PDB file of C-alpha atoms in Angstrom:
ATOM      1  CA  UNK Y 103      14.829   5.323  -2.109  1.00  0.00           C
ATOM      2  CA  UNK Y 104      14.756   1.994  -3.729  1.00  0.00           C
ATOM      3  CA  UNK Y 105      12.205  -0.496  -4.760  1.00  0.00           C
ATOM      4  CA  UNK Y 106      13.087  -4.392  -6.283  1.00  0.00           C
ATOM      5  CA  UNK Y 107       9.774  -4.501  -8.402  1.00  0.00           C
ATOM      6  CA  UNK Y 108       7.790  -7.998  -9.255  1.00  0.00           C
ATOM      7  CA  UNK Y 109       9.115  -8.339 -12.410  1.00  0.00           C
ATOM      8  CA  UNK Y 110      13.026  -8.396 -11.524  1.00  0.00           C
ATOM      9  CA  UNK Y 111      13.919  -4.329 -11.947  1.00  0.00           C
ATOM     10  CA  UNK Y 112      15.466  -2.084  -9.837  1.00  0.00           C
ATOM     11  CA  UNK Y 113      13.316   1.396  -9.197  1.00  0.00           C
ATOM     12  CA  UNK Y 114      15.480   4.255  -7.817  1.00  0.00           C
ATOM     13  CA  UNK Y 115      14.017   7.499  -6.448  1.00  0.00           C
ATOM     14  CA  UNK Y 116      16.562  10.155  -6.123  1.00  0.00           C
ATOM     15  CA  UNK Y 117      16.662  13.414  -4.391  1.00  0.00           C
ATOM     16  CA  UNK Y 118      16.578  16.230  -7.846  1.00  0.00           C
ATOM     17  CA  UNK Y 119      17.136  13.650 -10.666  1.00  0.00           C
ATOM     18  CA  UNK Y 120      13.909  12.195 -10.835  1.00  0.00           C
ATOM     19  CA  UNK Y 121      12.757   8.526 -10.750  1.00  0.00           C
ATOM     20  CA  UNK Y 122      15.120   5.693 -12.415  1.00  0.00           C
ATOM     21  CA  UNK Y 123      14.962   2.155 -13.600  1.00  0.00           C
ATOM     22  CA  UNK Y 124      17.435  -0.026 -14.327  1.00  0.00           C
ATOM     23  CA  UNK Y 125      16.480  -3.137 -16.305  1.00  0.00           C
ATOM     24  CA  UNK Y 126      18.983  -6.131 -16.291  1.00  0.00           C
ATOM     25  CA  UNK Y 127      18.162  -6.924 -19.877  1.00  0.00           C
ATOM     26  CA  UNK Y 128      17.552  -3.533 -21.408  1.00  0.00           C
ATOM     27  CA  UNK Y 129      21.107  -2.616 -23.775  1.00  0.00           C
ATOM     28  CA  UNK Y 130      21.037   1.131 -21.987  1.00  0.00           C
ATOM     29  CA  UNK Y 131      20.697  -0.509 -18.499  1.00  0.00           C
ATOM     30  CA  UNK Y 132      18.666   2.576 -17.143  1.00  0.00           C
ATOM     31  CA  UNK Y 133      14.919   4.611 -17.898  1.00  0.00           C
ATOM     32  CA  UNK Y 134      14.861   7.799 -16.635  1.00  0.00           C
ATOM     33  CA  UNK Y 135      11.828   9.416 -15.298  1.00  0.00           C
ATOM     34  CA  UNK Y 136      11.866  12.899 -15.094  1.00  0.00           C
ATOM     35  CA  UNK Y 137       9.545  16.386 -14.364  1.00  0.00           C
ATOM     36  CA  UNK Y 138       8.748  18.149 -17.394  1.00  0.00           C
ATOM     37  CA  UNK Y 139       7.406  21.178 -16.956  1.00  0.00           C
ATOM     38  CA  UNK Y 140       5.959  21.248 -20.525  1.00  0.00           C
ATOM     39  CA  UNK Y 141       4.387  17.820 -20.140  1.00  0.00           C
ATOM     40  CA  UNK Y 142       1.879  17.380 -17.427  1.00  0.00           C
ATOM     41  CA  UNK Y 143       1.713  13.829 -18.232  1.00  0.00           C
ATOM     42  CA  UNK Y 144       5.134  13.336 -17.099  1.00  0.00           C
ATOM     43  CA  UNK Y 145       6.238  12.600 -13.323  1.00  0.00           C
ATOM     44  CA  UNK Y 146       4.781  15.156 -10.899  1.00  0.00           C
ATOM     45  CA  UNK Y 147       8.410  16.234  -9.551  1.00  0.00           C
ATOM     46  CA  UNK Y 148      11.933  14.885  -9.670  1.00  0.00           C
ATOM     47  CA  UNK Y 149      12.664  14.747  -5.724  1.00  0.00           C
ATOM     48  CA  UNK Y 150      11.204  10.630  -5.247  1.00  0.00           C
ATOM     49  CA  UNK Y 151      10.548   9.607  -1.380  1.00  0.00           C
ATOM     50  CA  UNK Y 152       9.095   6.580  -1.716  1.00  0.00           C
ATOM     51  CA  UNK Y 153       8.083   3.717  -4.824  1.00  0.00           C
ATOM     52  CA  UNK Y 154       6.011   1.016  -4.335  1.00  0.00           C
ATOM     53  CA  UNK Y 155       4.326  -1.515  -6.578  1.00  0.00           C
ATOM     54  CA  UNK Y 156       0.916  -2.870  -6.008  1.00  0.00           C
ATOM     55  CA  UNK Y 157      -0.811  -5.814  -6.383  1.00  0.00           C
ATOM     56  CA  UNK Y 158      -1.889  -5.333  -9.916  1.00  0.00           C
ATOM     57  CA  UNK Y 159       1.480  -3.877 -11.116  1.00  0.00           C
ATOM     58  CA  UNK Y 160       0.753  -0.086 -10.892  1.00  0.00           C
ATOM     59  CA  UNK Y 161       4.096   1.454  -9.386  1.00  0.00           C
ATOM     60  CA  UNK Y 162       3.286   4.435  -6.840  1.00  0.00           C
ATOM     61  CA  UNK Y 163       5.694   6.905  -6.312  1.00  0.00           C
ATOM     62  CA  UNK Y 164       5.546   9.773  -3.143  1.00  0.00           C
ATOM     63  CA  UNK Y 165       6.967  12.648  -4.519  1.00  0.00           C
ATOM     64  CA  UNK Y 166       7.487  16.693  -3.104  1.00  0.00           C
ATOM     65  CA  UNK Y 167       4.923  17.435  -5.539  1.00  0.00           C
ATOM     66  CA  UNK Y 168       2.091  14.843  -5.216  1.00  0.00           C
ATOM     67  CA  UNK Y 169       1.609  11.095  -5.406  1.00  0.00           C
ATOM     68  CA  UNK Y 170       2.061   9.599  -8.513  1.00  0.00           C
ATOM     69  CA  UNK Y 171       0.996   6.142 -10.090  1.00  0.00           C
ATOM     70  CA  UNK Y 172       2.242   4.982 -12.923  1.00  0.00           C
ATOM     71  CA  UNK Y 173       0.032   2.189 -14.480  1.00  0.00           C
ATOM     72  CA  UNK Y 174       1.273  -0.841 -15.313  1.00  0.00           C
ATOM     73  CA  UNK Y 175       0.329  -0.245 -19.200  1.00  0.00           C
ATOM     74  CA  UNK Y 176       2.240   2.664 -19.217  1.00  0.00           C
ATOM     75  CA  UNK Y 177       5.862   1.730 -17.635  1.00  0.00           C
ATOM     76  CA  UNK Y 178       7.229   0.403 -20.516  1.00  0.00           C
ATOM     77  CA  UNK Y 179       6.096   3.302 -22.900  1.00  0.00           C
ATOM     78  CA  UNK Y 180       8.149   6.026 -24.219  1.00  0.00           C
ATOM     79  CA  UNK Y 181       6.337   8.641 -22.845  1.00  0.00           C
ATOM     80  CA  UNK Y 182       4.517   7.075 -20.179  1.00  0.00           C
ATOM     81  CA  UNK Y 183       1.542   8.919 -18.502  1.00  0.00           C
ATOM     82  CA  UNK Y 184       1.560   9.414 -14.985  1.00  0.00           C
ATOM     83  CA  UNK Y 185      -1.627   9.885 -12.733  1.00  0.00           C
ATOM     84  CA  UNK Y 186      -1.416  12.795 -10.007  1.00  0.00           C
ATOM     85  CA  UNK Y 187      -3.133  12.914  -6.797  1.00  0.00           C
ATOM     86  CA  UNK Y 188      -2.086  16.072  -5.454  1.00  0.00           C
ATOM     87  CA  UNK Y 189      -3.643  18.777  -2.767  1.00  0.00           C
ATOM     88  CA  UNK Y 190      -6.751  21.049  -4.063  1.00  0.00           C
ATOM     89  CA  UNK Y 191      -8.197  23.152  -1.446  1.00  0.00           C
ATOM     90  CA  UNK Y 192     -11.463  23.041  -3.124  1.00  0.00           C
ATOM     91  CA  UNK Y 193     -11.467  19.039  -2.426  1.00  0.00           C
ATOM     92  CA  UNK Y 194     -11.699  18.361   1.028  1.00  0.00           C
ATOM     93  CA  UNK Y 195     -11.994  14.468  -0.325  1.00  0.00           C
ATOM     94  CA  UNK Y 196      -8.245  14.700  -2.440  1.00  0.00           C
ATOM     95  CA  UNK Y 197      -4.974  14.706  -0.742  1.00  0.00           C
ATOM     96  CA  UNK Y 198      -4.196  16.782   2.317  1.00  0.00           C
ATOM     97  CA  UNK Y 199      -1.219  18.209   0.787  1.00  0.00           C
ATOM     98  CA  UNK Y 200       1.696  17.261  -2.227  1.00  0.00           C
ATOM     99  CA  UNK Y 201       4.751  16.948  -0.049  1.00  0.00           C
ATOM    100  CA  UNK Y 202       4.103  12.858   0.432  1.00  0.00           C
ATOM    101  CA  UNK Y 203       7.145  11.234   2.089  1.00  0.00           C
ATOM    102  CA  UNK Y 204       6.105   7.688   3.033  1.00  0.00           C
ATOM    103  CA  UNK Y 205       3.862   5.051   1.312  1.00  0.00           C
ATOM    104  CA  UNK Y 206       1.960   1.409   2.186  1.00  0.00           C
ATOM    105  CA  UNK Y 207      -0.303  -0.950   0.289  1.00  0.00           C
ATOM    106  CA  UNK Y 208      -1.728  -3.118   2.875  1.00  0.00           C
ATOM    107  CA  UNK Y 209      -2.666  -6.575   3.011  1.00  0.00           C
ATOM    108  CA  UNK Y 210      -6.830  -5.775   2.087  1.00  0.00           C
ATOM    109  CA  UNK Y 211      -5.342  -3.077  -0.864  1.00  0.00           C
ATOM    110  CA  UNK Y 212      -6.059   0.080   0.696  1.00  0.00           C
ATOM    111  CA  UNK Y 213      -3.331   2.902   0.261  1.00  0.00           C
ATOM    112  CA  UNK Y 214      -2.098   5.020   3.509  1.00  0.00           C
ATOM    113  CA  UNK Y 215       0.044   7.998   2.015  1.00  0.00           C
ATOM    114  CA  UNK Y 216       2.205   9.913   5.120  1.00  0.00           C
ATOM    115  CA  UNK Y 217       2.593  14.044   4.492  1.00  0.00           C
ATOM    116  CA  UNK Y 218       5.317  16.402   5.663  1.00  0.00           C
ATOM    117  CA  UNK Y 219       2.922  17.897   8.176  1.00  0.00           C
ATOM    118  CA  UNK Y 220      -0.580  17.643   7.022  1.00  0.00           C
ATOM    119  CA  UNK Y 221      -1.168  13.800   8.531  1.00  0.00           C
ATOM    120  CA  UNK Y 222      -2.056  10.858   6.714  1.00  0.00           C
ATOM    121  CA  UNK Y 223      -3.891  10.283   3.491  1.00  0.00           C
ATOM    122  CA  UNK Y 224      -5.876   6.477   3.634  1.00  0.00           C
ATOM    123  CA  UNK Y 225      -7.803   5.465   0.416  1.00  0.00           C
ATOM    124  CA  UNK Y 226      -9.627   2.147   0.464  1.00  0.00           C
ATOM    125  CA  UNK Y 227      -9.368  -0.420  -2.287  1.00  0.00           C
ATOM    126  CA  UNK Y 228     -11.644   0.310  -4.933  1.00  0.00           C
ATOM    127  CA  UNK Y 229     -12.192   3.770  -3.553  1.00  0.00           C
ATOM    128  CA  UNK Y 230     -11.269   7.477  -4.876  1.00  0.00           C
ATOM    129  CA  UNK Y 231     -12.011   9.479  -2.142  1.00  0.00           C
ATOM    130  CA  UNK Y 232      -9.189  10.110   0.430  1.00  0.00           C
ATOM    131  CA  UNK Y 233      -9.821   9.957   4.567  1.00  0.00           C
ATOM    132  CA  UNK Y 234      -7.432  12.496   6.472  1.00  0.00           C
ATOM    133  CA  UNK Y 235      -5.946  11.694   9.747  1.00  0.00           C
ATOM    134  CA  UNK Y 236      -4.625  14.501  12.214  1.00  0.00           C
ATOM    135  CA  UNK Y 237      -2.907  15.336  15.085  1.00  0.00           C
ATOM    136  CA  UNK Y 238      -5.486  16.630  17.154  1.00  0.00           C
ATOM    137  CA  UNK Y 239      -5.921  17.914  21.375  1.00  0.00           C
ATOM    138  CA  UNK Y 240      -7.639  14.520  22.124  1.00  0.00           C
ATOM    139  CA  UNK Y 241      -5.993  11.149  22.897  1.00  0.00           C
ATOM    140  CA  UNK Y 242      -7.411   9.461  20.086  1.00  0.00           C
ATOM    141  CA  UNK Y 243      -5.545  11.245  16.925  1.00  0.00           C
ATOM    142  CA  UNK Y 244      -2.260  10.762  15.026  1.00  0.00           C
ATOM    143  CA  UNK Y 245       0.261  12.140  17.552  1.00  0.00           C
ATOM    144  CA  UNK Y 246       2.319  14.502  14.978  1.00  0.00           C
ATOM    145  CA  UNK Y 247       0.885  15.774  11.381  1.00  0.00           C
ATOM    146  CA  UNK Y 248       4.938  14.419   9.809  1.00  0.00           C
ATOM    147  CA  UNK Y 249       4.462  10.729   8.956  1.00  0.00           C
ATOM    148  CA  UNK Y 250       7.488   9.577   7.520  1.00  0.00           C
ATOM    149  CA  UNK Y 251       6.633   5.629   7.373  1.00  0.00           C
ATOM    150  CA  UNK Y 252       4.627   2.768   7.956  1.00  0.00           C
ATOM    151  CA  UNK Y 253       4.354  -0.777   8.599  1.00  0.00           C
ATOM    152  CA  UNK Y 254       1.613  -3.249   8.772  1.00  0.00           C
ATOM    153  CA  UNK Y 255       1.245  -5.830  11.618  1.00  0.00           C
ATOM    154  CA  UNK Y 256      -1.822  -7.983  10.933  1.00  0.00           C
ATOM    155  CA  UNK Y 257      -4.830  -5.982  10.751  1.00  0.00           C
ATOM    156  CA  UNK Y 258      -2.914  -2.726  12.685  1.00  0.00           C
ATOM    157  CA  UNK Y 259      -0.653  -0.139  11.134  1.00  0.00           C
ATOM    158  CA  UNK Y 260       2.470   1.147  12.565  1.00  0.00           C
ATOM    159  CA  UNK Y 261       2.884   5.204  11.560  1.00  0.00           C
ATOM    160  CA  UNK Y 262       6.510   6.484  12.480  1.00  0.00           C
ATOM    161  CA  UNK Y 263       6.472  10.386  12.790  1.00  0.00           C
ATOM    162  CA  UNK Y 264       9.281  12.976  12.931  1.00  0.00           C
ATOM    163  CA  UNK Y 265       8.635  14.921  16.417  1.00  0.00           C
ATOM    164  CA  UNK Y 266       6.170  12.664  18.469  1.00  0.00           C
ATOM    165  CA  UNK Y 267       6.583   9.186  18.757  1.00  0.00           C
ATOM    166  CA  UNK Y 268       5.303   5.883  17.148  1.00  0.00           C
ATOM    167  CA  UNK Y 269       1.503   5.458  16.356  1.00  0.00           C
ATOM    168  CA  UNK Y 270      -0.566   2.164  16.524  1.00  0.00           C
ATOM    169  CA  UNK Y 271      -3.394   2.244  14.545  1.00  0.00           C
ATOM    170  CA  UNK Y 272      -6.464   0.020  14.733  1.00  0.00           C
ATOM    171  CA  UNK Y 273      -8.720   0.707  11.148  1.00  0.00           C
ATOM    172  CA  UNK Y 274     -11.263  -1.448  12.974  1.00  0.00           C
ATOM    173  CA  UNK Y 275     -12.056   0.867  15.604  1.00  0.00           C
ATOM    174  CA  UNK Y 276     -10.465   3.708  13.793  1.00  0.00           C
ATOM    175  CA  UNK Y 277      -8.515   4.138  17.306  1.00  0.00           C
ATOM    176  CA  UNK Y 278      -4.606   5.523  17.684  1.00  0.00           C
ATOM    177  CA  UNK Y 279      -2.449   4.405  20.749  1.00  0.00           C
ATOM    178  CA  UNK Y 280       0.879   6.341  20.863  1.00  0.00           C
ATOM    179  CA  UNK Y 281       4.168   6.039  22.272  1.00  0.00           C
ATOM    180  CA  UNK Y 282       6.314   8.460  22.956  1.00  0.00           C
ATOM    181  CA  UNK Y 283      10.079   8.897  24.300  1.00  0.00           C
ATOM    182  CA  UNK Y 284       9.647   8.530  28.336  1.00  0.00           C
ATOM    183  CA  UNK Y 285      13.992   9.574  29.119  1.00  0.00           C
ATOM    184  CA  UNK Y 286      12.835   7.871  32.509  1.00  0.00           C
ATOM    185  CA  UNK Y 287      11.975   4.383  31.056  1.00  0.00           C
ATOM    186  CA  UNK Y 288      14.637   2.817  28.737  1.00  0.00           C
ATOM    187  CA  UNK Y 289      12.312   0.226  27.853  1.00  0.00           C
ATOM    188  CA  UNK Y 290      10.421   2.968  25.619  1.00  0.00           C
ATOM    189  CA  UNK Y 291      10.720   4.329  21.779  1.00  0.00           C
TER     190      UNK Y 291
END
């Protein structure tokens, strides 16, 4: 994955070597991010699925192992210190599980994190305390527990999963509408 940050660099996730950054005017080109096993201040794991940077300059980063942030005060440190939100069964508040694939800040700064196949993680801005959002039997649920990316159109939020279709989501009336393949109408996903 790759990520053109506010301040001109180049962020690239890889699949096993960890989380790069290449800097124009740095003499090595490149900072490497990588899993240390010794250090639990170091990045939660060294498969990257998705960076993002927010407002304030925190980078995110969805990991197999958790989501990360990185604070802004801390990217250009030696040995920066990375933040982990990652699944505890005694915290029905935390993250639904580590394996975080897709990411989105949206426009009012609230965080929607999309899992393998335990749903979506939302956090509000200014918040700490994660809301889950499943596939369930009704009509009104995330229509597969694999969210593997978002996108915001005014106040609604587009989930993509892998298995069921496209989801609409209305935070308003914390309503889904989905759309799934129809092989009868060419017209839909």
């Amino acid at each position: 994955t790759l990520y053109w940050d506010s301040r001109n660099r180049l962020w690239i996730g890889t699949r096993n070597n960890g989380l790069n950054l290449f800097v124009p005017n740095n003499k090595n080109g490149f900072i490497s991010f990588q899993n240390n096993v010794d250090n639990p201040n170091s990045i939660a794991s060294n498969i990257i699925r998705a960076i993002h940077e927010d407002r304030i300059g925190n980078v995110w980063i969805a990991t197999k192992n958790g989501l990360d942030l990185l604070p802004k005060a801390e990217i250009d440190k030696n040995n920066p210190i990375f933040k982990h939100f990652q699944y505890d069964e005694d915290d029905d508040l935390g993250i639904s599980q580590n394996s975080i694939y897709s990411f989105l800040e949206d426009s009012h700064g609230n965080f929607w994190a999309g899992t393998w196949s335990a749903g979506v993680n939302h956090i509000q801005s200014g918040r700490r305390n994660f809301k889950h959002y499943y596939q369930k039997a009704t009509q009104n649920s995330l229509s597969h527990n694999s969210a593997s990316c978002f996108v915001q159109d005014e106040d609604m939020v587009w989930i993509g999963t892998e298995g069921n279709g496209l989801n609409l989501f209305n935070p308003v009336e914390s309503s889904f509408k989905f759309f799934t393949h129809d092989p009868d109408r060419k017209s839909v996903v």
